[in-house]
Amino acid sequence: MLLTMAVVLAAIGISVLMLTSESRQKAAYPLEYEEYLMKYAAEYHLEPATVAGVIHTESRFKADAQSSAGARGLMQIMPSTGKWIAKRMGLSGFDADQLYDPETNIKMGCWYLDYLYDRFHGVDDVVFAAYNTGPTRIDSWLGNEEYSSDGLHLNVVPNHVTEDYINKVNRARKRYEEYYGL
């Protein structure tokens, strides 16, 4: 009887530890606005885990986030970039404060990621670098043999902030695949 009770208590203890560990993991990688994330990832042919990884890296899913440079919302879109995206999407009456609206921000951010995937031939790390530092700078890096041997991939990322950003998005993307099956 005591042995059976000890086995049951051990099993319960292990289950509690596993749940606690899973809860901590998910707390470190929250998933909010899933309806919008899934809708616009599908509309723009993006992997949901990639979109979640960018949002996590940019704002940790805080809709009211604003960077010191002025980027706004979940996907940290600069007002000037938002204006450019809105024009390209055919959206009239764009106001930079709309970037704080989760649906608007995710829709525009997914459109922009899709644009970058098309522009940079679907190469994830190059797309993430462009999202972080801008496509014009990435064009110059890809055109420099010191950084790219084929003009499509970055063999060297010359900016440590951008290199760190790429690694963070890739790490977060894997976590969202693992924790949420995205």
Short mmCIF file of C-alpha atoms in Angstrom, two decimals:
data_model
loop_
_atom_site.label_atom_id
_atom_site.label_comp_id
_atom_site.label_asym_id
_atom_site.label_seq_id
_atom_site.Cartn_x
_atom_site.Cartn_y
_atom_site.Cartn_z
CA MET A 1 0.00 0.00 0.00
CA LEU A 2 2.78 2.44 0.92
CA LEU A 3 4.67 1.56 -2.26
CA THR A 4 1.59 2.19 -4.40
CA MET A 5 0.98 5.50 -2.66
CA ALA A 6 4.62 6.53 -3.16
CA VAL A 7 4.42 5.68 -6.87
CA VAL A 8 1.20 7.67 -7.28
CA LEU A 9 2.66 10.66 -5.43
CA ALA A 10 5.82 10.50 -7.54
CA ALA A 11 3.76 10.42 -10.73
CA ILE A 12 1.72 13.41 -9.56
CA GLY A 13 4.90 15.28 -8.64
CA ILE A 14 6.45 14.64 -12.04
CA SER A 15 3.24 15.76 -13.77
CA VAL A 16 3.16 18.99 -11.76
CA LEU A 17 6.80 19.69 -12.59
CA MET A 18 6.16 19.08 -16.28
CA LEU A 19 3.11 21.36 -16.29
CA THR A 20 5.01 24.03 -14.41
CA SER A 21 7.89 23.79 -16.88
CA GLU A 22 5.51 23.99 -19.85
CA SER A 23 3.72 26.96 -18.28
CA ARG A 24 7.03 28.76 -17.75
CA GLN A 25 8.06 28.05 -21.32
CA LYS A 26 4.79 29.37 -22.72
CA ALA A 27 4.96 32.40 -20.42
CA ALA A 28 8.35 33.23 -21.93
CA TYR A 29 6.83 32.90 -25.41
CA PRO A 30 3.26 34.20 -25.18
CA LEU A 31 0.87 33.88 -28.08
CA GLU A 32 -1.73 36.61 -28.38
CA TYR A 33 -3.80 37.91 -31.28
CA GLU A 34 -3.69 34.41 -32.71
CA GLU A 35 -6.77 35.00 -34.89
CA TYR A 36 -5.08 37.90 -36.72
CA LEU A 37 -1.72 36.16 -36.83
CA MET A 38 -3.21 33.05 -38.46
CA LYS A 39 -5.46 35.04 -40.82
CA TYR A 40 -2.73 37.27 -42.24
CA ALA A 41 -0.01 34.61 -42.22
CA ALA A 42 -2.32 32.55 -44.45
CA GLU A 43 -3.28 35.52 -46.62
CA TYR A 44 0.36 36.38 -47.28
CA HIS A 45 1.61 32.77 -47.48
CA LEU A 46 3.81 33.00 -44.38
CA GLU A 47 4.52 30.41 -41.73
CA PRO A 48 2.60 31.39 -38.58
CA ALA A 49 5.63 30.52 -36.45
CA THR A 50 7.71 33.01 -38.45
CA VAL A 51 5.18 35.78 -37.87
CA ALA A 52 4.99 34.89 -34.16
CA GLY A 53 8.79 34.84 -33.98
CA VAL A 54 9.03 38.33 -35.47
CA ILE A 55 6.32 39.68 -33.16
CA HIS A 56 7.97 38.08 -30.12
CA THR A 57 11.37 39.52 -31.06
CA GLU A 58 9.99 42.95 -31.89
CA SER A 59 7.50 43.56 -29.06
CA ARG A 60 6.89 40.44 -26.98
CA PHE A 61 3.25 40.75 -28.13
CA LYS A 62 2.76 44.22 -26.62
CA ALA A 63 0.40 46.13 -28.92
CA ASP A 64 1.36 49.51 -27.46
CA ALA A 65 5.11 48.98 -27.84
CA GLN A 66 7.15 51.88 -29.19
CA SER A 67 10.89 51.80 -29.81
CA SER A 68 13.25 54.67 -29.10
CA ALA A 69 13.48 55.12 -32.89
CA GLY A 70 9.69 55.47 -33.12
CA ALA A 71 8.66 52.03 -34.44
CA ARG A 72 5.16 51.15 -33.30
CA GLY A 73 3.02 48.21 -32.33
CA LEU A 74 3.37 44.46 -32.33
CA MET A 75 5.62 44.20 -35.37
CA GLN A 76 7.41 47.51 -34.66
CA ILE A 77 6.68 49.29 -37.93
CA MET A 78 8.14 52.75 -38.43
CA PRO A 79 5.50 55.38 -39.32
CA SER A 80 7.26 56.13 -42.62
CA THR A 81 7.35 52.42 -43.48
CA GLY A 82 3.69 52.14 -42.48
CA LYS A 83 2.82 54.99 -44.84
CA TRP A 84 4.75 53.29 -47.67
CA ILE A 85 3.09 49.93 -46.94
CA ALA A 86 -0.38 51.51 -46.81
CA LYS A 87 0.20 53.14 -50.19
CA ARG A 88 1.43 49.86 -51.71
CA MET A 89 -1.55 48.00 -50.21
CA GLY A 90 -3.98 50.62 -51.53
CA LEU A 91 -5.12 51.70 -48.07
CA SER A 92 -6.34 55.27 -47.91
CA GLY A 93 -6.37 57.57 -44.89
CA PHE A 94 -3.43 55.94 -43.14
CA ASP A 95 -2.51 57.43 -39.79
CA ALA A 96 0.60 56.27 -37.89
CA ASP A 97 -1.47 55.71 -34.73
CA GLN A 98 -3.18 52.84 -36.59
CA LEU A 99 0.06 50.92 -36.09
CA TYR A 100 -0.99 50.40 -32.45
CA ASP A 101 -4.08 48.49 -33.59
CA PRO A 102 -3.16 44.77 -33.43
CA GLU A 103 -5.05 43.72 -36.56
CA THR A 104 -3.74 46.62 -38.65
CA ASN A 105 -0.20 46.10 -37.43
CA ILE A 106 -0.18 42.36 -38.08
CA LYS A 107 -1.79 42.80 -41.50
CA MET A 108 0.76 45.42 -42.55
CA GLY A 109 3.67 43.53 -40.99
CA CYS A 110 2.69 40.33 -42.80
CA TRP A 111 2.33 42.23 -46.07
CA TYR A 112 5.82 43.65 -45.53
CA LEU A 113 7.32 40.26 -44.67
CA ASP A 114 5.77 38.84 -47.85
CA TYR A 115 7.25 41.74 -49.83
CA LEU A 116 10.67 41.03 -48.32
CA TYR A 117 10.37 37.29 -49.03
CA ASP A 118 9.66 38.11 -52.68
CA ARG A 119 12.44 40.67 -52.89
CA PHE A 120 15.05 38.44 -51.23
CA HIS A 121 14.16 35.13 -52.91
CA GLY A 122 12.66 33.47 -49.81
CA VAL A 123 15.91 33.36 -47.83
CA ASP A 124 14.77 33.54 -44.19
CA ASP A 125 17.90 35.05 -42.64
CA VAL A 126 18.15 37.71 -45.36
CA VAL A 127 14.47 38.57 -44.91
CA PHE A 128 14.92 38.88 -41.14
CA ALA A 129 18.00 41.05 -41.64
CA ALA A 130 16.04 43.29 -44.02
CA TYR A 131 13.14 43.53 -41.58
CA ASN A 132 15.58 44.65 -38.90
CA THR A 133 17.90 46.99 -40.75
CA GLY A 134 16.11 47.84 -43.99
CA PRO A 135 16.21 46.37 -47.49
CA THR A 136 18.52 49.02 -48.95
CA ARG A 137 21.31 48.11 -46.53
CA ILE A 138 20.78 44.42 -47.27
CA ASP A 139 21.07 45.11 -51.01
CA SER A 140 24.48 46.64 -50.35
CA TRP A 141 25.56 43.70 -48.18
CA LEU A 142 24.45 41.18 -50.80
CA GLY A 143 26.40 43.11 -53.43
CA ASN A 144 29.58 42.97 -51.36
CA GLU A 145 31.67 39.80 -51.83
CA GLU A 146 33.01 40.27 -48.29
CA TYR A 147 29.50 39.49 -46.97
CA SER A 148 27.85 37.42 -49.71
CA SER A 149 29.44 34.96 -52.10
CA ASP A 150 26.35 34.55 -54.31
CA GLY A 151 24.32 37.76 -53.94
CA LEU A 152 21.46 35.80 -52.37
CA HIS A 153 22.75 34.67 -48.97
CA LEU A 154 24.70 36.46 -46.27
CA ASN A 155 27.84 34.54 -45.35
CA VAL A 156 28.74 37.30 -42.90
CA VAL A 157 26.37 39.72 -41.21
CA PRO A 158 28.52 42.82 -40.68
CA ASN A 159 26.27 44.31 -38.01
CA HIS A 160 26.14 42.50 -34.64
CA VAL A 161 22.72 43.94 -33.78
CA THR A 162 21.27 42.51 -37.00
CA GLU A 163 23.04 39.19 -36.52
CA ASP A 164 21.61 38.98 -33.00
CA TYR A 165 18.16 39.86 -34.35
CA ILE A 166 18.30 37.04 -36.93
CA ASN A 167 19.25 34.56 -34.19
CA LYS A 168 16.45 35.77 -31.89
CA VAL A 169 13.78 35.45 -34.59
CA ASN A 170 15.00 31.96 -35.52
CA ARG A 171 15.04 30.88 -31.86
CA ALA A 172 11.55 32.32 -31.23
CA ARG A 173 10.19 30.75 -34.41
CA LYS A 174 11.37 27.32 -33.22
CA ARG A 175 9.77 27.87 -29.81
CA TYR A 176 6.41 28.80 -31.38
CA GLU A 177 6.57 25.69 -33.55
CA GLU A 178 7.40 23.55 -30.51
CA TYR A 179 5.08 25.10 -27.90
CA TYR A 180 2.05 25.90 -30.04
CA GLY A 181 2.41 23.72 -33.13
CA LEU A 182 2.46 26.75 -35.42
#
